[in-house]
Coordinates of C-alpha atoms and ligand atoms in Angstrom, one line a residue:
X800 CA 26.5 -22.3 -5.9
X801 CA 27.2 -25.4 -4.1
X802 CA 23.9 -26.7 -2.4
X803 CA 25.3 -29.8 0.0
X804 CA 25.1 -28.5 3.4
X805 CA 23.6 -25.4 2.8
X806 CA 20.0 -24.2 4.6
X807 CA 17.4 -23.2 2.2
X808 CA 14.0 -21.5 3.1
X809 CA 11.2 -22.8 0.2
X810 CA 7.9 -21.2 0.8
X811 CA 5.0 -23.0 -1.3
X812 CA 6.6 -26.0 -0.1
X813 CA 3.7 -28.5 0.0
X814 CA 2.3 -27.5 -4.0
X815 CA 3.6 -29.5 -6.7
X816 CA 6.7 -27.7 -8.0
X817 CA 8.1 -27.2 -4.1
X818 CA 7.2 -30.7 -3.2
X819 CA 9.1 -31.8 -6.4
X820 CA 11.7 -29.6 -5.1
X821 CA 11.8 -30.0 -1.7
X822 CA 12.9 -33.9 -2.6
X823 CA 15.3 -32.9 -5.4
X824 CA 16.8 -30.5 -2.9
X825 CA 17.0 -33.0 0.4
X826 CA 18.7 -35.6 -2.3
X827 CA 21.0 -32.8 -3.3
X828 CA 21.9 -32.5 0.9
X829 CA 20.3 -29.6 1.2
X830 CA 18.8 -28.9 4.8
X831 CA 15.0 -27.3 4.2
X832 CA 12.6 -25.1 6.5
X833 CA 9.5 -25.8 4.9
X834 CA 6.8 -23.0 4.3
X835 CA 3.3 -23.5 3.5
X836 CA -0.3 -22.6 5.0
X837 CA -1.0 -26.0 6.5
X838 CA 1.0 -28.2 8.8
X839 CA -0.7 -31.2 7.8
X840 CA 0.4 -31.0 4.6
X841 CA 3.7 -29.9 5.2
X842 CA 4.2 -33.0 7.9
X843 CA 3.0 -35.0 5.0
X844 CA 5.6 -33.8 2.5
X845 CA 8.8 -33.8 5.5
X846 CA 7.6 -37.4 5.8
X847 CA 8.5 -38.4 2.4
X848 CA 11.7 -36.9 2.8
X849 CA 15.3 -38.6 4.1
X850 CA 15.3 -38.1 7.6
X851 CA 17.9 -35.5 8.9
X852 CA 16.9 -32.9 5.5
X853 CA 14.0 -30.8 7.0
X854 CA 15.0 -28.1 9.8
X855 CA 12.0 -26.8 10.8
X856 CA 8.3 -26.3 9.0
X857 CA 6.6 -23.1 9.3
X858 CA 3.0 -23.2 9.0
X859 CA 1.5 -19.7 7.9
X860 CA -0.2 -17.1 5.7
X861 CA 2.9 -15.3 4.0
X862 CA 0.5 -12.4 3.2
X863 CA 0.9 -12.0 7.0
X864 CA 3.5 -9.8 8.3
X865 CA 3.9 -11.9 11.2
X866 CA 4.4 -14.7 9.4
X867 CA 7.0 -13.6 7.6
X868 CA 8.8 -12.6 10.9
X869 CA 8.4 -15.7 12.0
X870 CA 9.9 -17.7 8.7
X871 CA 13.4 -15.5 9.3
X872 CA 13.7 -16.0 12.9
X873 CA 13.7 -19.9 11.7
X874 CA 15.8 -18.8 9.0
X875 CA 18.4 -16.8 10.8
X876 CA 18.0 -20.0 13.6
X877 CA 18.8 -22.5 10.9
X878 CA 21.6 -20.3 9.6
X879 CA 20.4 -20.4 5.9
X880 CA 21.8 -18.8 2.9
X881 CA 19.0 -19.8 0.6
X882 CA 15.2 -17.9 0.6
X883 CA 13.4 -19.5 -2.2
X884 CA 10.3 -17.4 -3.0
X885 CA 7.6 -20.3 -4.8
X886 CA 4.5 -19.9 -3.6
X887 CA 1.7 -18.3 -5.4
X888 CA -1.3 -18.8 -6.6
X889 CA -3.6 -18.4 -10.1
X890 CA -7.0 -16.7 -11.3
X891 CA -7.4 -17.7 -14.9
X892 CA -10.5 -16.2 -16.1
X893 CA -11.7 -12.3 -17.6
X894 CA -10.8 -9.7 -15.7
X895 CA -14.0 -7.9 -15.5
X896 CA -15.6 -11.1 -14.3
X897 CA -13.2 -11.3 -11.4
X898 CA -13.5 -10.0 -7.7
X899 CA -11.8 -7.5 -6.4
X900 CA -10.6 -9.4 -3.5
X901 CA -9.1 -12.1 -5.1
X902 CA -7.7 -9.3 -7.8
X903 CA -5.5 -7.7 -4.1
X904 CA -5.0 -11.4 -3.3
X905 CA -2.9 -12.9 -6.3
X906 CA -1.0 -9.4 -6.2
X907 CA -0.1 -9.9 -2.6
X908 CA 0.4 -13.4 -2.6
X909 CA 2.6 -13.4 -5.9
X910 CA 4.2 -9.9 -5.5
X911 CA 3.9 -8.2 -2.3
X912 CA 4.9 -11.0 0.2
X913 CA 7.7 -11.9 -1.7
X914 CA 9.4 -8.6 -1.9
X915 CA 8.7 -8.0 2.1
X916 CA 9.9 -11.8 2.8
X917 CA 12.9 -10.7 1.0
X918 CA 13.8 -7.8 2.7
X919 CA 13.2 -9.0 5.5
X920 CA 15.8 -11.9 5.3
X921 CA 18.4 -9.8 3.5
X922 CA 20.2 -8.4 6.3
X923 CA 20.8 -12.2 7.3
X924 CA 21.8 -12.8 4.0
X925 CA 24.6 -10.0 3.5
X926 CA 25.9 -11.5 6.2
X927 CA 27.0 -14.8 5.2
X928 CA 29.9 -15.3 2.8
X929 CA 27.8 -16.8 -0.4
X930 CA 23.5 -16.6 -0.5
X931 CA 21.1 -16.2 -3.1
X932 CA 16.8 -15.9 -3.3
X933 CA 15.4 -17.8 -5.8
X934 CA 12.1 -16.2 -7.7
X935 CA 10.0 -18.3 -9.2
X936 CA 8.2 -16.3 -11.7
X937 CA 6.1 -17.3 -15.1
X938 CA 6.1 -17.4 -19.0
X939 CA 3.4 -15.1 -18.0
X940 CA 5.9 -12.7 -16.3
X941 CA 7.7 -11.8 -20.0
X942 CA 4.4 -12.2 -22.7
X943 CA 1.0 -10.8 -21.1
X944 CA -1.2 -13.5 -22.2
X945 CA -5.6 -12.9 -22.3
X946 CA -7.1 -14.4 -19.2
X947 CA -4.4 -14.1 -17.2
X948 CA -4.4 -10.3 -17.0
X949 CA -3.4 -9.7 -12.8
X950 CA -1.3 -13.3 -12.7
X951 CA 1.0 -12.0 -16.0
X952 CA 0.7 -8.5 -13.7
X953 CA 2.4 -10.2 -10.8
X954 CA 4.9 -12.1 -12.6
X955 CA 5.9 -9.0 -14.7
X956 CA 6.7 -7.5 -11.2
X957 CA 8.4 -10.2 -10.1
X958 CA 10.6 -10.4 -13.2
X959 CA 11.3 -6.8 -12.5
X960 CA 12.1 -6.7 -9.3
X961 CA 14.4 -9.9 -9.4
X962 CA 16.5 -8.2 -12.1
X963 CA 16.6 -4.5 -10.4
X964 CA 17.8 -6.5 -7.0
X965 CA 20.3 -8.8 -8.5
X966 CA 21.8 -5.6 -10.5
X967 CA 21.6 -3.7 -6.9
X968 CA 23.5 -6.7 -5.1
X969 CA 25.9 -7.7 -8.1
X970 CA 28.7 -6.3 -5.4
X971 CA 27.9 -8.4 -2.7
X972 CA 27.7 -12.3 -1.6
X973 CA 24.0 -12.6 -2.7
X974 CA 23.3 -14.2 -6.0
X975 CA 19.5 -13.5 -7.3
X976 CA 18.1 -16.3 -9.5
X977 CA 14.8 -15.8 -11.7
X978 CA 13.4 -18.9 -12.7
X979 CA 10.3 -18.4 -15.4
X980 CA 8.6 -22.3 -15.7
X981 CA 5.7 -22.6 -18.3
X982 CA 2.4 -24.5 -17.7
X983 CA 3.4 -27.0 -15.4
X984 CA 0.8 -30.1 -14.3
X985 CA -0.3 -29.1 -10.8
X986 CA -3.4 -28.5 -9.4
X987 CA -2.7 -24.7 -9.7
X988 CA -4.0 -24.8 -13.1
X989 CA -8.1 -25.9 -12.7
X990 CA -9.6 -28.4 -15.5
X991 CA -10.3 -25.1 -17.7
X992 CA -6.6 -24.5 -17.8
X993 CA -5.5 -27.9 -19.0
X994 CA -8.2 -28.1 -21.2
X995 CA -7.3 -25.0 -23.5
X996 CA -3.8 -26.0 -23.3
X997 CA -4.8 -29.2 -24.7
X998 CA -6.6 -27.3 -27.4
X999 CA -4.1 -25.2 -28.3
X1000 CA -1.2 -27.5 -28.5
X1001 CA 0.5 -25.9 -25.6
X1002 CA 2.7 -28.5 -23.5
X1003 CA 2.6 -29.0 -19.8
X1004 CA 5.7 -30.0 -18.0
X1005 CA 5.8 -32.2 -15.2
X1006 CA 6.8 -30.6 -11.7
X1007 CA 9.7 -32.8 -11.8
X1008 CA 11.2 -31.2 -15.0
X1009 CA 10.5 -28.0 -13.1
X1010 CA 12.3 -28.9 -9.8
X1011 CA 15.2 -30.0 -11.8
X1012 CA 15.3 -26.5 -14.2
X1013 CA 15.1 -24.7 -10.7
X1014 CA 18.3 -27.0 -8.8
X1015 CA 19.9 -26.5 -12.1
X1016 CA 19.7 -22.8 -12.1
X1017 CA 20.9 -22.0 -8.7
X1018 CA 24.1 -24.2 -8.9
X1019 CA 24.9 -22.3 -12.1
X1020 CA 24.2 -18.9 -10.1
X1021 CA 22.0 -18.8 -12.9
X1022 CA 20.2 -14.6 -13.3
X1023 CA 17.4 -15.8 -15.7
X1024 CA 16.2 -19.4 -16.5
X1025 CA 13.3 -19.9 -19.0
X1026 CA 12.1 -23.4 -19.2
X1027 CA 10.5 -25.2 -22.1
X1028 CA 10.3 -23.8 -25.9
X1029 CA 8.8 -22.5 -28.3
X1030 CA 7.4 -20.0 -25.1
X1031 CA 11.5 -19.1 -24.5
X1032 CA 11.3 -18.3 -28.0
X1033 CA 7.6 -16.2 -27.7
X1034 CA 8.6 -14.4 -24.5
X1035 CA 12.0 -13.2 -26.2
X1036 CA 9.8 -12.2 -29.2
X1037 CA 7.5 -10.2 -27.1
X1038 CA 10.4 -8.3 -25.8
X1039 CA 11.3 -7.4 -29.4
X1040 CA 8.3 -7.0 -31.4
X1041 CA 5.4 -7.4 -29.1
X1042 CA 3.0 -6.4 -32.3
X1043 CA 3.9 -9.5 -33.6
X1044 CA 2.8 -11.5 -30.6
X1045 CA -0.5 -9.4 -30.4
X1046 CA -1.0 -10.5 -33.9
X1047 CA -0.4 -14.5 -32.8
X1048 CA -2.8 -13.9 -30.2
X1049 CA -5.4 -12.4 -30.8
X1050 CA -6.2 -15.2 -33.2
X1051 CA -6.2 -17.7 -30.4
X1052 CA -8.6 -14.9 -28.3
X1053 CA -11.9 -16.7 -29.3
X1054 CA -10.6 -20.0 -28.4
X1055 CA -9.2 -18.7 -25.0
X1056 CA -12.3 -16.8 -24.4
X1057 CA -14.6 -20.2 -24.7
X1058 CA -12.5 -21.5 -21.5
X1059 CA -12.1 -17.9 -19.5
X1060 CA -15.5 -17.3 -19.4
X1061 CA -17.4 -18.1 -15.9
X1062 CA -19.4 -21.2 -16.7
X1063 CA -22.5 -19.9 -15.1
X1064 CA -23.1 -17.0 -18.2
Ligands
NAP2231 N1 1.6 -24.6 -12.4 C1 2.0 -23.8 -13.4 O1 1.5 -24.0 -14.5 C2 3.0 -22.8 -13.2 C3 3.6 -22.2 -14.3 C4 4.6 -21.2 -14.1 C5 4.9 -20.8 -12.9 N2 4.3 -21.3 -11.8 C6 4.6 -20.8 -10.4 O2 5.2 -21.8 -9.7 C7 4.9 -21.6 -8.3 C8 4.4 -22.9 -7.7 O3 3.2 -23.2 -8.3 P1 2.5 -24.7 -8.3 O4 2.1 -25.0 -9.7 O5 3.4 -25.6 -7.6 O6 1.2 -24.3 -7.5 P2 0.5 -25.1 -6.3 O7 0.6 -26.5 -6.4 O8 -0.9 -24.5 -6.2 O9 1.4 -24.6 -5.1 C9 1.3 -23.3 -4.6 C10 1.9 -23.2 -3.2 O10 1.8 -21.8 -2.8 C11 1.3 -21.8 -1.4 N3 0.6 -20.6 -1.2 C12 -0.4 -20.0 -1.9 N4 -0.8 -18.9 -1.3 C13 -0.1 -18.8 -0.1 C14 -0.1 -17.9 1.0 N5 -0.9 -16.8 1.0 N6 0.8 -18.1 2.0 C15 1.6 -19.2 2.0 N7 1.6 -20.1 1.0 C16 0.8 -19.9 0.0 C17 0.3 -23.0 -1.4 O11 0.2 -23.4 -0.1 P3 -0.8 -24.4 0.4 O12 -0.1 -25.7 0.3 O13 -1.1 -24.1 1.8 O14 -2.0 -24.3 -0.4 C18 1.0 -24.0 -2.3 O15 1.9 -24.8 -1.5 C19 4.0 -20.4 -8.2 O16 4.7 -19.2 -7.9 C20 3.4 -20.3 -9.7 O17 3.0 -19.0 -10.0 C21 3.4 -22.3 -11.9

C-alpha cells in the first residue's frame, strides 16, 4: 500500500515500538493521530517528530468505550485509511499467582479494545477506495509459552481474529495485516523478562528493527509477518507438531519457573 499522504491511527503510540514507528512512519510522509493514555507523553513523542506529520493526539484509556468513540471521530476527521492496533500490555509471571483484575485487564487491553476499535472504524474504512488495520500481535500469539499463559491467550485471539476478518474483507478495499514481533527491548518486558532471555539465549530485537518489519509489512499488503528466527521457525513447528514443542519446553520449565515466580515467595 502506498503510505505517502495517507492518515494512519497508531494507538500505543508513545511505548517503544509505536514511538519507533510513529518516526519511521512521519519519515515515510505518513500523517499520524497519535493514541496513548497520557498527553504528556504523547506531546513528548509529536515533538520529536517533522513538523506538519502529526494530525491530532488523542489522549485516553482504549478499554474505554468513549475513548474509542472519540479516536474515530478524529479518525473519520483526519480522513484516515490506516487503524494500527499496537498497544498492549504484559504480565509475565504464573498464572495462579496472578490477580484476577489484571487477568480481565491484559484480555481487554490486548483483545477486546482492539476488536471494538475496529469495528468501530470499519464503516469509515469501507468507504475509502484502499485501507487496511494493522495488528500487532506476538510470537506468543502462534506457540503458548509457560509464564505467559493470558498474554499468549490474547495474542492467540488476535491472531485469530486478524485472519477470520482479512478472509471476511478479502472482497473489499480493506487490506488486514498481522504483524507477530518477538521479544523486543522495551520497557514492556520488566528486568525478569530480559533476564531469562538472556539465560536462555533468546535474542531481543531493537524497536527499530520492529518499526521497520511493521512499515515493511503494510506496503507489501502483507496478511502475516513473523519477525526474527529461529521463533518463525518454532511458531510454524507448533502449528505442526505442537508435541514436539512441549517436549522443547518443558525442559526449559525450571529455568523459566526461577524468573516467573513472585519474588516475595
Ligand atoms: N516488547 C516486546 O517484547 C513485544 C514482543 C512482541 C509483541 N509486542 C507487542 O507490541 C505492542 C507494543 O509493545 P511495546 O513493547 O512497545 O510496549 P510498551 O512500550 O509498553 O508500549 C505499550 C503501549 O500501549 C499503551 N497502552 C497500554 N494499555 C493501554 C490502554 N488501556 N489504553 C491505551 N493505551 C494503552 C501504552 O500507553 P502508555 O504510553 O499510556 O503507557 C504504551 O504506549 C504490544 O501490543 C505488545 O504486545 C511486544
Amino acid at each position: 500500500m502506498r503510505l505517502e499522504g495517507a492518515t494512519c491511527i497508531l494507538t500505543g503510540a508513545a511505548g517503544g515500538i509505536g514511538s519507533a514507528l510513529a518516526k519511521n512512519l512521519a519519515a515515510a510522509g505518513v500523517r499520524l493521530i497519535l493514541a496513548g493514555r497520557h498527553s504528556e507523553t504523547l506531546e513528548g513523542l509529536s515533538a520529536d517528530l517533522s513538523p506538519g506529520s502529526i494530525l491530532e493526539s488523542c489522549a485516553g484509556d482504549l478499554t474505554d468505550g468513549l475513548v474509542q468513540e472519540s479516536l474515530c471521530h478524529a479518525a473519520r476527521r483526519g480522513g484516515a485509511t490506516i487503524l494500527i492496533n499496537l498497544c498492549g500490555c504484559n504480565a509475565f509471571g504464573l498464572l495462579q499467582e496472578q490477580d484476577p483484575e489484571d487477568v480481565q485487564r491484559l484480555i481487554t487491553t490486548n483483545l477486546t479494545a482492539p476488536i471494538q476499535l475496529t469495528q468501530k472504524l470499519l464503516p469509515h474504512l469501507l468507504e475509502q477506495p484502499v485501507a487496511m488495520i494493522v495488528n500487532v500481535g506476538s510470537t506468543f500469539g502462534a506457540l503458548g509459552y509457560p509464564g505467559y499463559a493470558v498474554y499468549s491467550a490474547s495474542k492467540f485471539g488476535l491472531r485469530g481474529f486478524s485472519e477470520a476478518l482479512a478472509r471476511e474483507l478479502a472482497d473489499g478495499p480493506v487490506n488486514v495485516v498481522y504483524v507477530s514481533p518477538r521479544a523486543t527491548r522495551t520497557s514492556m518486558n520488566p528486568a525478569a523478562v530480559s533476564a531469562l532471555n538472556a539465560e536462555l539465549g533468546n535474542a531481543e530485537d531493537e524497536p527499530e528493527i520492529v518499526a521497520a518489519a511493521i512499515v515493511s509489512a503494510m506496503r507489501r499488503r502483507a496478511r502475516r509477518t513473523g519477525i526474527g528466527w529461529p521463533e518463525k521457525f518454532f511458531s510454524g513447528l507448533n502449528q505442526l507438531v505442537p508435541a514436539v514443542v512441549d517436549r522443547a519446553l518443558s525442559r526449559q520449565l525450571p529455568t523459566i519457573k526461577r524468573f516467573a515466580v513472585k519474588q516475595s515467595q
